[in-house]
């Protein structure tokens, strides 16, 4: 009796009960009995797609069984259950050819892979399946873009702070606002991740402890499954947040109320940093398409956060950006003007200064508090140029609109309008350079917005005292430049003249 292997697969098992593959199994066993085959092995890939490059353990085991001459017939529901991508199709055809095996399809004809006609038919079926995948992908992409152009929330996993329908979940939204505010005033990704994980941090008092969002989503899915009469699936254990998860929250344009769509070409240039802004869908005039949901974060705050994330100095800092001391990397050496580093209980610049950290911080904090207490504080402090910030945004939108217009002209069917690739590249390069320059200007102008919570407070001194470490560092940086000079030898008392504070 000819030995056969049954292969079972469905792409999505929505219930988790394997009912789809069980129906295939019953049909395959009946088919084997009717054809006089002995079922030697049954291989199953439940809830795994055959369209992409995802590894299918059952399919790999099937190829091993064919290579070892353990079976000579493969029984499957139809060709799509076996494979829907070209690399796996080639592997299956070549393996069956070497083993002189055939493929028996319950919904289709048997294919003898030892013959040219059998292999040709298998190849045609595979191309048809590939075409169906690509056509479906194009249709889904067009639908997603249309949905985004209407400002409707994208389908899929809900982000922290929103329901799937785009409604605000207030306690999560408040956490998102605090994450943005803390990062905006200087907190690092790692510090935010530890605070969200439940590590108490005096410098981040407003960032709450939260269970991982993946766990929250799994619990919500199980609640829905119970209502629908299905069994619950395992819920992942809670664990520490990762800096990359925090980065994803800070990068998401949806929090600023921007409608998003991510075409593949936006990610093809290898520059992930610029692709986040490329996700924002824009109208013909270059303006962002507003989503039909409430923004959790002020758009200008979101833009400022992107500028900080894109800062080259921060990106290339492999040792991390989290600061544990008030003046580390902020105060400067009075000799060489380089930032000093915290070293044990001191601030130091090798070969120039070595100063007591406690004395320096106490002096600087008191000087800044006196500055904040001045009645004409609002007139003395540097302020962001709001009109110029709005103007910069319009200029950036105009440059992006010109790039979009050039891309349309390049693809135009009208020969009088169509431009060459050389012209398109020239326009794109010129406009992108202008956009980068404007973004750098915007980052400089908006730097003082990071301390608006202190400056605009009814009691700036108290707001400064109550602020976390990042807020106090940002306030000092916005107000002044602090330089540490060598302390006179032999003098034990602190000399305030050895610390210069230059107001901006």
PDB file of C-alpha atoms in Angstrom, residues 93-326:
ATOM      1  CA  UNK A  93       8.471  20.754  -6.396  1.00  0.00           C
ATOM      2  CA  UNK A  94      12.193  19.852  -6.314  1.00  0.00           C
ATOM      3  CA  UNK A  95      11.784  17.647  -3.226  1.00  0.00           C
ATOM      4  CA  UNK A  96       8.819  15.783  -4.742  1.00  0.00           C
ATOM      5  CA  UNK A  97      10.734  15.386  -8.025  1.00  0.00           C
ATOM      6  CA  UNK A  98      13.713  13.785  -6.242  1.00  0.00           C
ATOM      7  CA  UNK A  99      11.396  11.510  -4.264  1.00  0.00           C
ATOM      8  CA  UNK A 100       9.232  10.625  -7.293  1.00  0.00           C
ATOM      9  CA  UNK A 101       6.288  11.740  -5.181  1.00  0.00           C
ATOM     10  CA  UNK A 102       2.938  13.136  -6.196  1.00  0.00           C
ATOM     11  CA  UNK A 103       0.623  15.679  -4.616  1.00  0.00           C
ATOM     12  CA  UNK A 104      -3.013  14.621  -4.198  1.00  0.00           C
ATOM     13  CA  UNK A 105      -5.398  17.565  -3.799  1.00  0.00           C
ATOM     14  CA  UNK A 106      -8.838  16.993  -2.247  1.00  0.00           C
ATOM     15  CA  UNK A 107     -10.109  20.078  -4.078  1.00  0.00           C
ATOM     16  CA  UNK A 108      -8.161  19.670  -7.301  1.00  0.00           C
ATOM     17  CA  UNK A 109      -6.303  17.198  -9.509  1.00  0.00           C
ATOM     18  CA  UNK A 110      -3.388  14.968  -8.535  1.00  0.00           C
ATOM     19  CA  UNK A 111       0.015  16.337  -9.596  1.00  0.00           C
ATOM     20  CA  UNK A 112       2.791  13.878 -10.448  1.00  0.00           C
ATOM     21  CA  UNK A 113       5.985  15.813  -9.757  1.00  0.00           C
ATOM     22  CA  UNK A 114       8.106  13.251 -11.565  1.00  0.00           C
ATOM     23  CA  UNK A 115       6.643  14.460 -14.880  1.00  0.00           C
ATOM     24  CA  UNK A 116       7.211  17.804 -16.648  1.00  0.00           C
ATOM     25  CA  UNK A 117       3.452  18.389 -16.999  1.00  0.00           C
ATOM     26  CA  UNK A 118       2.913  17.829 -13.265  1.00  0.00           C
ATOM     27  CA  UNK A 119       5.647  20.301 -12.352  1.00  0.00           C
ATOM     28  CA  UNK A 120       4.326  22.839 -14.878  1.00  0.00           C
ATOM     29  CA  UNK A 121       0.802  22.597 -13.450  1.00  0.00           C
ATOM     30  CA  UNK A 122       2.181  23.032  -9.922  1.00  0.00           C
ATOM     31  CA  UNK A 123       4.087  26.103 -11.062  1.00  0.00           C
ATOM     32  CA  UNK A 124       0.958  27.597 -12.646  1.00  0.00           C
ATOM     33  CA  UNK A 125      -1.063  26.993  -9.470  1.00  0.00           C
ATOM     34  CA  UNK A 126       1.677  28.610  -7.429  1.00  0.00           C
ATOM     35  CA  UNK A 127       1.753  31.710  -9.664  1.00  0.00           C
ATOM     36  CA  UNK A 128      -2.035  31.999  -9.436  1.00  0.00           C
ATOM     37  CA  UNK A 129      -1.776  31.863  -5.628  1.00  0.00           C
ATOM     38  CA  UNK A 130       1.030  34.451  -5.671  1.00  0.00           C
ATOM     39  CA  UNK A 131      -1.059  36.734  -7.886  1.00  0.00           C
ATOM     40  CA  UNK A 132      -3.999  36.425  -5.483  1.00  0.00           C
ATOM     41  CA  UNK A 133      -1.758  37.472  -2.598  1.00  0.00           C
ATOM     42  CA  UNK A 134      -0.335  40.470  -4.455  1.00  0.00           C
ATOM     43  CA  UNK A 135      -3.770  41.575  -5.695  1.00  0.00           C
ATOM     44  CA  UNK A 136      -5.182  41.262  -2.194  1.00  0.00           C
ATOM     45  CA  UNK A 137      -2.221  43.242  -0.828  1.00  0.00           C
ATOM     46  CA  UNK A 138      -2.771  46.069  -3.325  1.00  0.00           C
ATOM     47  CA  UNK A 139      -6.487  46.149  -2.545  1.00  0.00           C
ATOM     48  CA  UNK A 140      -5.811  46.286   1.192  1.00  0.00           C
ATOM     49  CA  UNK A 141      -3.208  49.033   0.728  1.00  0.00           C
ATOM     50  CA  UNK A 142      -5.642  51.159  -1.287  1.00  0.00           C
ATOM     51  CA  UNK A 143      -8.332  50.628   1.352  1.00  0.00           C
ATOM     52  CA  UNK A 144      -5.933  51.584   4.146  1.00  0.00           C
ATOM     53  CA  UNK A 145      -4.857  54.745   2.340  1.00  0.00           C
ATOM     54  CA  UNK A 146      -8.476  55.701   1.631  1.00  0.00           C
ATOM     55  CA  UNK A 147      -9.325  55.141   5.295  1.00  0.00           C
ATOM     56  CA  UNK A 148      -6.379  57.310   6.359  1.00  0.00           C
ATOM     57  CA  UNK A 149      -7.304  60.061   3.878  1.00  0.00           C
ATOM     58  CA  UNK A 150     -10.729  60.200   5.537  1.00  0.00           C
ATOM     59  CA  UNK A 151      -9.011  60.595   8.900  1.00  0.00           C
ATOM     60  CA  UNK A 152     -10.444  57.354  10.253  1.00  0.00           C
ATOM     61  CA  UNK A 153      -8.453  55.316  12.818  1.00  0.00           C
ATOM     62  CA  UNK A 154      -6.399  52.521  11.244  1.00  0.00           C
ATOM     63  CA  UNK A 155      -7.492  48.960  11.887  1.00  0.00           C
ATOM     64  CA  UNK A 156      -5.356  46.638  13.961  1.00  0.00           C
ATOM     65  CA  UNK A 157      -3.865  46.704  17.430  1.00  0.00           C
ATOM     66  CA  UNK A 158      -4.943  49.711  19.465  1.00  0.00           C
ATOM     67  CA  UNK A 159      -2.163  52.003  20.742  1.00  0.00           C
ATOM     68  CA  UNK A 160      -1.813  52.896  24.414  1.00  0.00           C
ATOM     69  CA  UNK A 161      -4.406  55.565  25.213  1.00  0.00           C
ATOM     70  CA  UNK A 162      -6.947  54.771  22.482  1.00  0.00           C
ATOM     71  CA  UNK A 163      -9.613  52.188  21.771  1.00  0.00           C
ATOM     72  CA  UNK A 164      -9.656  50.467  18.382  1.00  0.00           C
ATOM     73  CA  UNK A 165     -12.311  52.999  17.325  1.00  0.00           C
ATOM     74  CA  UNK A 166     -10.068  55.917  18.310  1.00  0.00           C
ATOM     75  CA  UNK A 167     -11.815  56.864  21.554  1.00  0.00           C
ATOM     76  CA  UNK A 168      -9.586  58.119  24.375  1.00  0.00           C
ATOM     77  CA  UNK A 169      -8.927  55.848  27.368  1.00  0.00           C
ATOM     78  CA  UNK A 170      -8.274  58.585  29.880  1.00  0.00           C
ATOM     79  CA  UNK A 171      -5.998  56.863  32.430  1.00  0.00           C
ATOM     80  CA  UNK A 172      -3.793  55.540  29.629  1.00  0.00           C
ATOM     81  CA  UNK A 173      -3.887  58.903  27.839  1.00  0.00           C
ATOM     82  CA  UNK A 174      -2.701  60.640  31.009  1.00  0.00           C
ATOM     83  CA  UNK A 175       0.242  58.229  31.156  1.00  0.00           C
ATOM     84  CA  UNK A 176       1.086  59.045  27.514  1.00  0.00           C
ATOM     85  CA  UNK A 177       0.993  62.792  28.270  1.00  0.00           C
ATOM     86  CA  UNK A 178       3.325  62.303  31.234  1.00  0.00           C
ATOM     87  CA  UNK A 179       5.721  60.220  29.120  1.00  0.00           C
ATOM     88  CA  UNK A 180       5.896  62.995  26.513  1.00  0.00           C
ATOM     89  CA  UNK A 181       6.256  65.710  29.157  1.00  0.00           C
ATOM     90  CA  UNK A 182       9.055  63.842  30.955  1.00  0.00           C
ATOM     91  CA  UNK A 183      10.988  63.138  27.754  1.00  0.00           C
ATOM     92  CA  UNK A 184      10.381  66.706  26.546  1.00  0.00           C
ATOM     93  CA  UNK A 185      12.087  68.027  29.687  1.00  0.00           C
ATOM     94  CA  UNK A 186      15.102  65.717  29.436  1.00  0.00           C
ATOM     95  CA  UNK A 187      14.249  62.221  30.714  1.00  0.00           C
ATOM     96  CA  UNK A 188      15.820  59.306  28.854  1.00  0.00           C
ATOM     97  CA  UNK A 189      14.043  56.370  27.221  1.00  0.00           C
ATOM     98  CA  UNK A 190      15.629  53.988  29.721  1.00  0.00           C
ATOM     99  CA  UNK A 191      14.536  56.109  32.693  1.00  0.00           C
ATOM    100  CA  UNK A 192      10.956  56.216  31.406  1.00  0.00           C
ATOM    101  CA  UNK A 193      10.951  52.448  30.846  1.00  0.00           C
ATOM    102  CA  UNK A 194      12.102  51.780  34.422  1.00  0.00           C
ATOM    103  CA  UNK A 195       9.468  54.160  35.827  1.00  0.00           C
ATOM    104  CA  UNK A 196       6.702  52.449  33.832  1.00  0.00           C
ATOM    105  CA  UNK A 197       8.020  49.100  35.095  1.00  0.00           C
ATOM    106  CA  UNK A 198       7.409  50.149  38.693  1.00  0.00           C
ATOM    107  CA  UNK A 199      10.848  51.331  39.798  1.00  0.00           C
ATOM    108  CA  UNK A 200      10.309  54.327  42.058  1.00  0.00           C
ATOM    109  CA  UNK A 201      12.159  57.341  40.710  1.00  0.00           C
ATOM    110  CA  UNK A 202      12.215  60.671  42.480  1.00  0.00           C
ATOM    111  CA  UNK A 203      13.126  62.339  39.189  1.00  0.00           C
ATOM    112  CA  UNK A 204       9.990  60.994  37.442  1.00  0.00           C
ATOM    113  CA  UNK A 205       7.185  61.231  40.013  1.00  0.00           C
ATOM    114  CA  UNK A 206       4.392  61.662  37.456  1.00  0.00           C
ATOM    115  CA  UNK A 207       5.180  58.617  35.269  1.00  0.00           C
ATOM    116  CA  UNK A 208       2.926  55.815  36.587  1.00  0.00           C
ATOM    117  CA  UNK A 209       3.668  52.143  36.976  1.00  0.00           C
ATOM    118  CA  UNK A 210       1.725  50.229  34.286  1.00  0.00           C
ATOM    119  CA  UNK A 211       1.512  46.634  33.216  1.00  0.00           C
ATOM    120  CA  UNK A 212       2.929  45.979  29.772  1.00  0.00           C
ATOM    121  CA  UNK A 213       0.567  46.967  26.986  1.00  0.00           C
ATOM    122  CA  UNK A 214       0.877  43.518  25.353  1.00  0.00           C
ATOM    123  CA  UNK A 215      -0.481  41.948  28.546  1.00  0.00           C
ATOM    124  CA  UNK A 216      -3.354  44.445  28.689  1.00  0.00           C
ATOM    125  CA  UNK A 217      -4.278  43.642  25.095  1.00  0.00           C
ATOM    126  CA  UNK A 218      -4.169  39.878  25.748  1.00  0.00           C
ATOM    127  CA  UNK A 219      -6.518  40.268  28.740  1.00  0.00           C
ATOM    128  CA  UNK A 220      -8.906  42.373  26.641  1.00  0.00           C
ATOM    129  CA  UNK A 221      -8.928  39.748  23.882  1.00  0.00           C
ATOM    130  CA  UNK A 222      -9.727  37.010  26.391  1.00  0.00           C
ATOM    131  CA  UNK A 223     -12.620  39.044  27.766  1.00  0.00           C
ATOM    132  CA  UNK A 224     -14.004  39.287  24.242  1.00  0.00           C
ATOM    133  CA  UNK A 225     -13.446  35.566  23.648  1.00  0.00           C
ATOM    134  CA  UNK A 226     -15.399  34.628  26.780  1.00  0.00           C
ATOM    135  CA  UNK A 227     -18.318  36.818  25.677  1.00  0.00           C
ATOM    136  CA  UNK A 228     -18.263  35.110  22.256  1.00  0.00           C
ATOM    137  CA  UNK A 229     -18.184  31.659  23.841  1.00  0.00           C
ATOM    138  CA  UNK A 230     -14.572  30.741  23.079  1.00  0.00           C
ATOM    139  CA  UNK A 231     -11.889  29.481  25.425  1.00  0.00           C
ATOM    140  CA  UNK A 232      -9.316  31.917  26.785  1.00  0.00           C
ATOM    141  CA  UNK A 233      -5.761  31.935  25.449  1.00  0.00           C
ATOM    142  CA  UNK A 234      -2.661  32.139  27.681  1.00  0.00           C
ATOM    143  CA  UNK A 235      -1.833  35.657  28.850  1.00  0.00           C
ATOM    144  CA  UNK A 236       1.860  36.665  28.830  1.00  0.00           C
ATOM    145  CA  UNK A 237       3.407  37.436  32.203  1.00  0.00           C
ATOM    146  CA  UNK A 238       3.947  41.055  33.106  1.00  0.00           C
ATOM    147  CA  UNK A 239       7.514  42.282  32.889  1.00  0.00           C
ATOM    148  CA  UNK A 240       9.689  45.363  32.540  1.00  0.00           C
ATOM    149  CA  UNK A 241       9.033  47.872  29.795  1.00  0.00           C
ATOM    150  CA  UNK A 242      11.732  48.240  27.172  1.00  0.00           C
ATOM    151  CA  UNK A 243      13.149  51.563  25.927  1.00  0.00           C
ATOM    152  CA  UNK A 244      12.132  50.555  22.384  1.00  0.00           C
ATOM    153  CA  UNK A 245       8.473  50.365  23.456  1.00  0.00           C
ATOM    154  CA  UNK A 246       8.718  53.854  24.957  1.00  0.00           C
ATOM    155  CA  UNK A 247      10.337  55.036  21.716  1.00  0.00           C
ATOM    156  CA  UNK A 248       7.391  53.664  19.742  1.00  0.00           C
ATOM    157  CA  UNK A 249       5.001  55.711  21.892  1.00  0.00           C
ATOM    158  CA  UNK A 250       7.052  58.884  21.466  1.00  0.00           C
ATOM    159  CA  UNK A 251       7.309  58.392  17.696  1.00  0.00           C
ATOM    160  CA  UNK A 252       3.633  57.668  16.989  1.00  0.00           C
ATOM    161  CA  UNK A 253       2.096  60.592  15.008  1.00  0.00           C
ATOM    162  CA  UNK A 254      -1.414  59.495  15.996  1.00  0.00           C
ATOM    163  CA  UNK A 255      -0.935  61.009  19.464  1.00  0.00           C
ATOM    164  CA  UNK A 256      -0.674  64.449  17.822  1.00  0.00           C
ATOM    165  CA  UNK A 257      -3.925  63.848  15.926  1.00  0.00           C
ATOM    166  CA  UNK A 258      -2.217  63.123  12.588  1.00  0.00           C
ATOM    167  CA  UNK A 259      -3.706  60.523  10.249  1.00  0.00           C
ATOM    168  CA  UNK A 260      -1.055  58.024   9.202  1.00  0.00           C
ATOM    169  CA  UNK A 261      -0.337  55.728   6.296  1.00  0.00           C
ATOM    170  CA  UNK A 262       2.949  53.889   5.809  1.00  0.00           C
ATOM    171  CA  UNK A 263       3.751  52.929   2.208  1.00  0.00           C
ATOM    172  CA  UNK A 264       6.597  50.472   1.760  1.00  0.00           C
ATOM    173  CA  UNK A 265       8.698  53.009  -0.120  1.00  0.00           C
ATOM    174  CA  UNK A 266       8.740  55.230   2.980  1.00  0.00           C
ATOM    175  CA  UNK A 267      10.858  52.608   4.734  1.00  0.00           C
ATOM    176  CA  UNK A 268      13.026  51.588   1.774  1.00  0.00           C
ATOM    177  CA  UNK A 269      15.708  54.267   2.234  1.00  0.00           C
ATOM    178  CA  UNK A 270      16.955  52.675   5.449  1.00  0.00           C
ATOM    179  CA  UNK A 271      16.515  55.861   7.487  1.00  0.00           C
ATOM    180  CA  UNK A 272      14.038  54.842  10.178  1.00  0.00           C
ATOM    181  CA  UNK A 273      14.246  58.229  11.888  1.00  0.00           C
ATOM    182  CA  UNK A 274      12.846  60.187   8.947  1.00  0.00           C
ATOM    183  CA  UNK A 275      10.259  57.479   8.170  1.00  0.00           C
ATOM    184  CA  UNK A 276       8.235  58.382  11.272  1.00  0.00           C
ATOM    185  CA  UNK A 277       7.367  61.787   9.863  1.00  0.00           C
ATOM    186  CA  UNK A 278       6.858  60.145   6.465  1.00  0.00           C
ATOM    187  CA  UNK A 279       3.981  58.147   7.991  1.00  0.00           C
ATOM    188  CA  UNK A 280       1.904  61.325   8.300  1.00  0.00           C
ATOM    189  CA  UNK A 281      -0.569  61.463   5.424  1.00  0.00           C
ATOM    190  CA  UNK A 282      -0.604  64.883   3.768  1.00  0.00           C
ATOM    191  CA  UNK A 283      -3.002  66.737   1.523  1.00  0.00           C
ATOM    192  CA  UNK A 284      -2.133  68.265  -1.845  1.00  0.00           C
ATOM    193  CA  UNK A 285      -0.924  71.411  -0.071  1.00  0.00           C
ATOM    194  CA  UNK A 286       1.473  69.447   2.141  1.00  0.00           C
ATOM    195  CA  UNK A 287      -0.605  69.932   5.291  1.00  0.00           C
ATOM    196  CA  UNK A 288      -1.077  66.906   7.590  1.00  0.00           C
ATOM    197  CA  UNK A 289      -4.445  65.140   7.360  1.00  0.00           C
ATOM    198  CA  UNK A 290      -6.216  65.462  10.707  1.00  0.00           C
ATOM    199  CA  UNK A 291      -7.531  62.269  12.249  1.00  0.00           C
ATOM    200  CA  UNK A 292     -11.111  61.887  13.422  1.00  0.00           C
ATOM    201  CA  UNK A 293      -9.962  61.368  17.000  1.00  0.00           C
ATOM    202  CA  UNK A 294      -8.882  63.544  19.895  1.00  0.00           C
ATOM    203  CA  UNK A 295      -5.171  64.341  20.016  1.00  0.00           C
ATOM    204  CA  UNK A 296      -3.579  63.299  23.309  1.00  0.00           C
ATOM    205  CA  UNK A 297      -0.416  65.358  22.776  1.00  0.00           C
ATOM    206  CA  UNK A 298      -0.073  68.922  21.497  1.00  0.00           C
ATOM    207  CA  UNK A 299       1.272  68.744  17.894  1.00  0.00           C
ATOM    208  CA  UNK A 300       4.088  71.187  18.699  1.00  0.00           C
ATOM    209  CA  UNK A 301       5.170  69.047  21.661  1.00  0.00           C
ATOM    210  CA  UNK A 302       5.164  66.004  19.355  1.00  0.00           C
ATOM    211  CA  UNK A 303       7.310  67.858  16.805  1.00  0.00           C
ATOM    212  CA  UNK A 304       9.725  68.991  19.547  1.00  0.00           C
ATOM    213  CA  UNK A 305      10.043  65.422  20.799  1.00  0.00           C
ATOM    214  CA  UNK A 306      10.834  64.242  17.248  1.00  0.00           C
ATOM    215  CA  UNK A 307      13.558  66.913  16.999  1.00  0.00           C
ATOM    216  CA  UNK A 308      15.131  65.669  20.219  1.00  0.00           C
ATOM    217  CA  UNK A 309      14.910  62.039  19.123  1.00  0.00           C
ATOM    218  CA  UNK A 310      16.497  62.961  15.775  1.00  0.00           C
ATOM    219  CA  UNK A 311      19.369  64.876  17.390  1.00  0.00           C
ATOM    220  CA  UNK A 312      22.609  63.342  16.102  1.00  0.00           C
ATOM    221  CA  UNK A 313      24.393  63.878  19.406  1.00  0.00           C
ATOM    222  CA  UNK A 314      21.776  61.831  21.182  1.00  0.00           C
ATOM    223  CA  UNK A 315      21.623  59.102  18.505  1.00  0.00           C
ATOM    224  CA  UNK A 316      25.369  58.488  18.522  1.00  0.00           C
ATOM    225  CA  UNK A 317      25.640  58.456  22.334  1.00  0.00           C
ATOM    226  CA  UNK A 318      26.217  54.745  22.968  1.00  0.00           C
ATOM    227  CA  UNK A 319      26.633  55.153  26.715  1.00  0.00           C
ATOM    228  CA  UNK A 320      23.065  56.411  27.175  1.00  0.00           C
ATOM    229  CA  UNK A 321      21.442  59.784  27.789  1.00  0.00           C
ATOM    230  CA  UNK A 322      20.069  59.343  31.292  1.00  0.00           C
ATOM    231  CA  UNK A 323      21.475  61.859  33.781  1.00  0.00           C
ATOM    232  CA  UNK A 324      21.568  61.139  37.515  1.00  0.00           C
ATOM    233  CA  UNK A 325      23.082  64.446  38.681  1.00  0.00           C
ATOM    234  CA  UNK A 326      21.997  68.043  38.223  1.00  0.00           C
TER     235      UNK A 326
END
